[in-house]
CSV table of C-alpha atoms in Angstrom, one decimal:
chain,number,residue,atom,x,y,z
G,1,UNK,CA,-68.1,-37.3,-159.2
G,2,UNK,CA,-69.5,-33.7,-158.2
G,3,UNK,CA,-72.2,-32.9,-156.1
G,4,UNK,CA,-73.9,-29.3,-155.5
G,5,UNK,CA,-75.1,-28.7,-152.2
G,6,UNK,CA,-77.4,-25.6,-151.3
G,7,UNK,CA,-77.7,-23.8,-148.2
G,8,UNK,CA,-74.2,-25.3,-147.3
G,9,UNK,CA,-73.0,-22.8,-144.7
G,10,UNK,CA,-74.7,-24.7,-142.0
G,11,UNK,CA,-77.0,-27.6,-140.7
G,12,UNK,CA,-78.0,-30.4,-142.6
G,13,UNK,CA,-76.8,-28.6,-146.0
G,14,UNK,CA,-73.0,-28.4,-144.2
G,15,UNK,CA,-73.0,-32.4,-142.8
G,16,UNK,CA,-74.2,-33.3,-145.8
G,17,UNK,CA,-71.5,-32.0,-148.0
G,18,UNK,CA,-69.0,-33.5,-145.2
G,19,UNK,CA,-70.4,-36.6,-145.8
G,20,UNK,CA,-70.2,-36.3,-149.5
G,21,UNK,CA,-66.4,-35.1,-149.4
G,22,UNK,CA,-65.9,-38.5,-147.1
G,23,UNK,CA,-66.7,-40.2,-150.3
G,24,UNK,CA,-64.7,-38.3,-152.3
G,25,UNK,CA,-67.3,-35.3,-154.2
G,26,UNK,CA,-66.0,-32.9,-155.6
G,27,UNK,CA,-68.4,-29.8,-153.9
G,28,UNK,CA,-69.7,-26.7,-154.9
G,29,UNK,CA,-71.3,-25.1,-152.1
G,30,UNK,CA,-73.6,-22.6,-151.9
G,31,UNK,CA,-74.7,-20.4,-149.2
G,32,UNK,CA,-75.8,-16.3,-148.2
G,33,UNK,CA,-73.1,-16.1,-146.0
G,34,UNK,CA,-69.6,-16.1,-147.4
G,35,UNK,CA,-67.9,-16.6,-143.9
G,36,UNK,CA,-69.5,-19.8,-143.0
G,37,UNK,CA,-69.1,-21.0,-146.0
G,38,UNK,CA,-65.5,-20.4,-146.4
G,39,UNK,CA,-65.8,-22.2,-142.6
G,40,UNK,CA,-66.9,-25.2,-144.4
G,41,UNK,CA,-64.6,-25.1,-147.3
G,42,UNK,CA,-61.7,-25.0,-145.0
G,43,UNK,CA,-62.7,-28.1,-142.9
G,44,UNK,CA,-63.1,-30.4,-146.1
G,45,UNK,CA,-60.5,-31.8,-148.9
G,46,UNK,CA,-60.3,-32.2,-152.2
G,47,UNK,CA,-62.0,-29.8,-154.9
G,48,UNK,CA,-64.7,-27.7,-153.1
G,49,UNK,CA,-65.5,-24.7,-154.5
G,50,UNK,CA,-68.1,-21.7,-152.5
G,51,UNK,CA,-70.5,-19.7,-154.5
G,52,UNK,CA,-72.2,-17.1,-152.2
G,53,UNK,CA,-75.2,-16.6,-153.2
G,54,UNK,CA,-79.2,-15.5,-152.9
G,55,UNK,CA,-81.3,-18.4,-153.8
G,56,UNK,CA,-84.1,-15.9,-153.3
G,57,UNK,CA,-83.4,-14.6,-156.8
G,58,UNK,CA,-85.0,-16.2,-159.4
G,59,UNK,CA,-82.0,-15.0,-161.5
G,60,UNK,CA,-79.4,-16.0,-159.1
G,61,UNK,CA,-81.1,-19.8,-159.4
G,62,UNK,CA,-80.6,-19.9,-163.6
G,63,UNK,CA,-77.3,-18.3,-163.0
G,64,UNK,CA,-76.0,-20.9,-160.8
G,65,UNK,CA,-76.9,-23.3,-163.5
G,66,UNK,CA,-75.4,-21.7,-166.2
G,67,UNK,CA,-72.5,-21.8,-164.0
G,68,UNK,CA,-72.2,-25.0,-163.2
G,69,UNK,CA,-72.6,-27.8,-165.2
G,70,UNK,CA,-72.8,-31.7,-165.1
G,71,UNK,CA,-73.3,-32.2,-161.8
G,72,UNK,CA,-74.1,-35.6,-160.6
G,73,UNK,CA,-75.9,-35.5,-157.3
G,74,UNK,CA,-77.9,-31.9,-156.2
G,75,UNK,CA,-79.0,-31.5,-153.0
G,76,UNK,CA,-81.4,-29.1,-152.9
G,77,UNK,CA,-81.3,-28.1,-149.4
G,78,UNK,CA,-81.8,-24.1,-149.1
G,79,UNK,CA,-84.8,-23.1,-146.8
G,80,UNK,CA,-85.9,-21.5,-143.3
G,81,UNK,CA,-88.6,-21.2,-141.2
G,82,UNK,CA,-91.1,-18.3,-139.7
G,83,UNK,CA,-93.1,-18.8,-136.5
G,84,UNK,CA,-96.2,-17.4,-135.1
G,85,UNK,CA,-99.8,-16.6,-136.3
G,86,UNK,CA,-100.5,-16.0,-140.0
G,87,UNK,CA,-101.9,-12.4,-139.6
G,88,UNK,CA,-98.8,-11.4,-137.3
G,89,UNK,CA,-95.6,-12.8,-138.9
G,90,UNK,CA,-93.7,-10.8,-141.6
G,91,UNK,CA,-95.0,-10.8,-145.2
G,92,UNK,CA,-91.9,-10.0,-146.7
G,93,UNK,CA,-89.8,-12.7,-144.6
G,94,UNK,CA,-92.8,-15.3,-145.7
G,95,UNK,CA,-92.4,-14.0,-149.3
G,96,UNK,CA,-88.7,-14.5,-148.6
G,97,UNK,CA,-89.2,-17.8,-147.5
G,98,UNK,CA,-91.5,-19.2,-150.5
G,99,UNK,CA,-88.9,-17.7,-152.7
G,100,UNK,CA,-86.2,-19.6,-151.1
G,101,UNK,CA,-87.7,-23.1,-149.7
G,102,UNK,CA,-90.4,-23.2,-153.3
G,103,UNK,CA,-89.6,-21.1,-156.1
G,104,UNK,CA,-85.6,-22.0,-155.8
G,105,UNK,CA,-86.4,-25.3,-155.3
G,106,UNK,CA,-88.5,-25.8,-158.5
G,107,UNK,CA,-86.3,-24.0,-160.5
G,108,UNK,CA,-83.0,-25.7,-159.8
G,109,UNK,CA,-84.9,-29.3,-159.4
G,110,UNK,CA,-86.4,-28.4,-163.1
G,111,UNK,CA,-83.1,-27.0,-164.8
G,112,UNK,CA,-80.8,-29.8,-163.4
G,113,UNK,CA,-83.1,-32.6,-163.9
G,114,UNK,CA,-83.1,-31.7,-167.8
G,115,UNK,CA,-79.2,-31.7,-167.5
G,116,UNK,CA,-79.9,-35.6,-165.9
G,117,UNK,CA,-82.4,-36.7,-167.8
G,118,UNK,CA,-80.4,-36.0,-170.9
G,119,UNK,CA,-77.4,-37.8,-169.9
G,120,UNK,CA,-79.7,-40.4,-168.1
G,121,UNK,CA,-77.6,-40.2,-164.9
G,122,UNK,CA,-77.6,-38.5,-161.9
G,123,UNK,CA,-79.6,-38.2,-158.2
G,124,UNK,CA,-81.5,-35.4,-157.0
G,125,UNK,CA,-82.0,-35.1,-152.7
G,126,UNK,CA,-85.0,-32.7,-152.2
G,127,UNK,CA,-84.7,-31.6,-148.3
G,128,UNK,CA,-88.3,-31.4,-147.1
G,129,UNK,CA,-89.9,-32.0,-143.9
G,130,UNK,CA,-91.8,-34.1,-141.6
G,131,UNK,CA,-93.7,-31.0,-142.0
G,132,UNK,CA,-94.7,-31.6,-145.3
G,133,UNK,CA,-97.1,-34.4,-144.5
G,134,UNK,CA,-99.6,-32.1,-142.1
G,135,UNK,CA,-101.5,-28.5,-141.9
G,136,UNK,CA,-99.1,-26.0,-139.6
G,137,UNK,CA,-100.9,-23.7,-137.5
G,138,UNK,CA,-98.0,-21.0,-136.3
G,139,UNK,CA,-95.9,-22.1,-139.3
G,140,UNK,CA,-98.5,-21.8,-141.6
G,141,UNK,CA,-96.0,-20.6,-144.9
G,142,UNK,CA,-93.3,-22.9,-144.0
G,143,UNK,CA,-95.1,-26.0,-143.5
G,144,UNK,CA,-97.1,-25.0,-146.8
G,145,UNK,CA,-93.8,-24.8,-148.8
G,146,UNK,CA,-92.1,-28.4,-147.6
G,147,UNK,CA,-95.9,-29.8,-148.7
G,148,UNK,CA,-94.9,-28.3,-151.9
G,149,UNK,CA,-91.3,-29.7,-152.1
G,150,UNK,CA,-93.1,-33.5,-150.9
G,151,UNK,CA,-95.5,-33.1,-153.9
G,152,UNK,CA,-93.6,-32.2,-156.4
G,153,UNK,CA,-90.8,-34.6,-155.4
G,154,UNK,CA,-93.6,-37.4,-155.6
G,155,UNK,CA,-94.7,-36.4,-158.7
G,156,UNK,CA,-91.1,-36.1,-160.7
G,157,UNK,CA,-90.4,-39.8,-159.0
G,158,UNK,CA,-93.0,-41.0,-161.1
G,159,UNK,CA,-92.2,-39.4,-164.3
G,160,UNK,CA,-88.9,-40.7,-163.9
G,161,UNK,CA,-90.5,-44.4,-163.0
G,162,UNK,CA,-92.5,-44.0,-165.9
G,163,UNK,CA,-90.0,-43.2,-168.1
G,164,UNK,CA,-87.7,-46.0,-167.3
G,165,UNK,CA,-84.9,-43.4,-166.8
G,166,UNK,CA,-81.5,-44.2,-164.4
G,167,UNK,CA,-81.8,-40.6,-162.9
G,168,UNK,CA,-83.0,-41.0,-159.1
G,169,UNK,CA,-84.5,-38.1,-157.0
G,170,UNK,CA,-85.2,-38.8,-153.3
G,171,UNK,CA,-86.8,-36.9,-150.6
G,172,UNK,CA,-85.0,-36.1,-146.8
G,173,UNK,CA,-88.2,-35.8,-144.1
G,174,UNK,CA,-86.4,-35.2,-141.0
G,175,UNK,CA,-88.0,-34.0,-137.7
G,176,UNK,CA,-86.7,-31.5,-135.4
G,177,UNK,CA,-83.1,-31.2,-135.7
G,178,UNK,CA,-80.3,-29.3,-133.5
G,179,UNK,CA,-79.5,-26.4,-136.4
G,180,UNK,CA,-79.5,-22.8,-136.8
G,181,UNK,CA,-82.8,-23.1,-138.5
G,182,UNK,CA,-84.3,-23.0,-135.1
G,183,UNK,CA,-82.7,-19.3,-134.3
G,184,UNK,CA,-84.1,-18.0,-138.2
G,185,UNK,CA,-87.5,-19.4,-137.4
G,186,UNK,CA,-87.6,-18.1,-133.7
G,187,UNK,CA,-88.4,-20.9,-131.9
G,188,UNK,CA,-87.0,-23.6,-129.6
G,189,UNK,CA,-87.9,-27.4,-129.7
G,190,UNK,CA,-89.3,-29.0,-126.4
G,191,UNK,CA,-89.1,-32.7,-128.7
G,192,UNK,CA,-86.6,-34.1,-128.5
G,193,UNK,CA,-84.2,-33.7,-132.0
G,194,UNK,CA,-81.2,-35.5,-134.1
G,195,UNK,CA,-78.6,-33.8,-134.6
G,196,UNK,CA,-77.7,-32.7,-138.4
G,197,UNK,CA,-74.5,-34.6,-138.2
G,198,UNK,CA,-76.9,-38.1,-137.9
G,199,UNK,CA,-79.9,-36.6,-140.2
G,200,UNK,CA,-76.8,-36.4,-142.8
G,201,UNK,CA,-75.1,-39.4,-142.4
G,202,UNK,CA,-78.0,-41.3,-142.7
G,203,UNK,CA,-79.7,-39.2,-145.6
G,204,UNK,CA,-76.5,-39.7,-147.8
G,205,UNK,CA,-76.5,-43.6,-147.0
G,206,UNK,CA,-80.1,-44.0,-147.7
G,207,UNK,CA,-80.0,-41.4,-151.0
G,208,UNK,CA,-76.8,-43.8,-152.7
G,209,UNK,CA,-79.0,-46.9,-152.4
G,210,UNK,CA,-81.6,-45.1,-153.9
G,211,UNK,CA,-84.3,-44.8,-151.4
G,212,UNK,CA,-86.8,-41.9,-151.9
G,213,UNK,CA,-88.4,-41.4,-148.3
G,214,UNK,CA,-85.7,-40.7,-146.6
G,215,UNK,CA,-87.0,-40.3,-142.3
G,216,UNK,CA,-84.6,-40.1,-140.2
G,217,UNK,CA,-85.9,-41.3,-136.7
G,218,UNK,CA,-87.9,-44.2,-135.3
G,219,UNK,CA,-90.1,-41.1,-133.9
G,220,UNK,CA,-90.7,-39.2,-136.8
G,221,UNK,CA,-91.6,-41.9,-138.8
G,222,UNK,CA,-94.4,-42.9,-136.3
G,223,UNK,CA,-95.6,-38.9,-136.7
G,224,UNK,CA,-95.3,-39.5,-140.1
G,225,UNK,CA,-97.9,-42.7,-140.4
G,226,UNK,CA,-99.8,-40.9,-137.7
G,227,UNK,CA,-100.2,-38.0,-139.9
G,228,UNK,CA,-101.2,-40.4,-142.6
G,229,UNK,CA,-104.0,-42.2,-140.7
G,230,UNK,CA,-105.2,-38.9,-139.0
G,231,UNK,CA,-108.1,-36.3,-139.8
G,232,UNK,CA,-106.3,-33.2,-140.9
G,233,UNK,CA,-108.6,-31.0,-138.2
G,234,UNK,CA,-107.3,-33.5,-135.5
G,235,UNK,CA,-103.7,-33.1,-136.7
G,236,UNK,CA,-104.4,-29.5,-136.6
G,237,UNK,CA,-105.1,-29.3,-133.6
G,238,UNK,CA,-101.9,-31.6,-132.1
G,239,UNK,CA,-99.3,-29.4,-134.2
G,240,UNK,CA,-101.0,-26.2,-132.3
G,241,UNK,CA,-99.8,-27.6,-129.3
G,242,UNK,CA,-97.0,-28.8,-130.1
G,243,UNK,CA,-95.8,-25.5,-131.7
G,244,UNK,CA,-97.5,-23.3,-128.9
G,245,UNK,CA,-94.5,-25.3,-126.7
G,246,UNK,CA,-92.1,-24.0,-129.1
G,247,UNK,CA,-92.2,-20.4,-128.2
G,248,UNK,CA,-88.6,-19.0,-127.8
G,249,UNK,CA,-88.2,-16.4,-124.4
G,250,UNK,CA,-87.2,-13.9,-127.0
G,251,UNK,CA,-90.6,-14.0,-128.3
């Protein structure tokens, strides 16, 4: 059994593959930054092997998959966060960011699925948000892309239902979590958040028996049928306030 993991250096995308080597994955891991990576390799046993590499690159993404090959279990995990107002945040971090957390994500969801759906075998975990379910004022682009990786997740799900095929794909919503997402974004969480070690363990138990929505969280899956039953200006207006309380001292 071999599973590829992205953004694997730290977070969710590190517990995960612990959780996966538990089980006895082999691991490729893949991760920007060698160090942490070769962090994680050295914590886990069995066959792991580190690619560093930027997902960023549309030619990095159909080089990893030329690289490796039948994988049974991706977890497409890779992805950050900016935070503030849409006419003041960086254009080329955002373009940065919809490279990594969309354009990655499509193209190594599309090129390993073939691979799957071929061999009519294997499991796909998209890592998305709670954030993909509501509009994102002061995280406008990132709140944008994990609506992007919630639709598209939905929509292959279907395909697959449709086809009667035995690959799976499921979708992780967590809340906020305890990661270094929160020092890339610039912001720090007044809500109270899950550690990636639980958002893990649970997404890996839920993924194997085949769930799709994976929410970790009693909370979070209230905000989530909140969201639902909500009008999106009125939802708007909540996340403001909510994000407004996220404001680092550094900012």
């Amino acid at each position: 059994m071999k599973a590829l993991v992205t953004g694997a250096s730290s977070g969710i995308g590190k517990d995960i593959a612990i959780e996966l080597n538990k089980l006895g994955y082999d691991l490729i891991l893949v991760a920007r930054d060698t160090i942490r990576l070769e962090e994680v390799k050295n914590s886990l046993k069995g066959n792991v092997e580190t690619i560093e590499m930027d997902l960023s690159n549309e030619e990095n993404c159909k080089s990893l998959h030329e690289r490796v090959k039948d994988i049974d279990i991706l977890v497409n995990n890779a992805g950050f966060g900016t935070f503030g107002n849409f006419t003041e945040t960086e254009l080329e971090k955002e373009i940065d960011l919809i490279d990594t957390n969309v354009k990655a994500m499509h193209i190594l969801a599309k090129l390993y699925l073939k691979d799957m759906v071929e061999r009519n075998e294997g499991h796909i975990l998209n890592t998305a948000s709670i954030a993909g379910f509501m509009p994102g004022p002061l995280m406008c682009a990132y709140y944008a892309s994990k609506a992007y990786v919630v639709r598209l997740s939905e929509g292959i799900r279907a395909e697959l239902k449709r086809q009667k095929s035995n690959v799976k794909i499921s979708l992780l919503c967590p809340g906020p979590v305890r990661t270094n997402f929160n020092n890339v974004a610039g912001v720090k969480f007044n809500l109270s958040s899950l550690t990636s070690e639980k958002v893990a363990k649970y997404a890996v138990k839920k993924m194997l028996k085949n769930k799709f929505m994976i929410v970790p969280g009693v909370k979070i899956k209230i905000a989530r049928f909140l969201a639902k039953i909500s009008p999106n200006n009125l939802t708007s207006k909540v996340v403001y306030l909510l994000q407004e309380r996220k404001r680092g001292l550094d900012n």
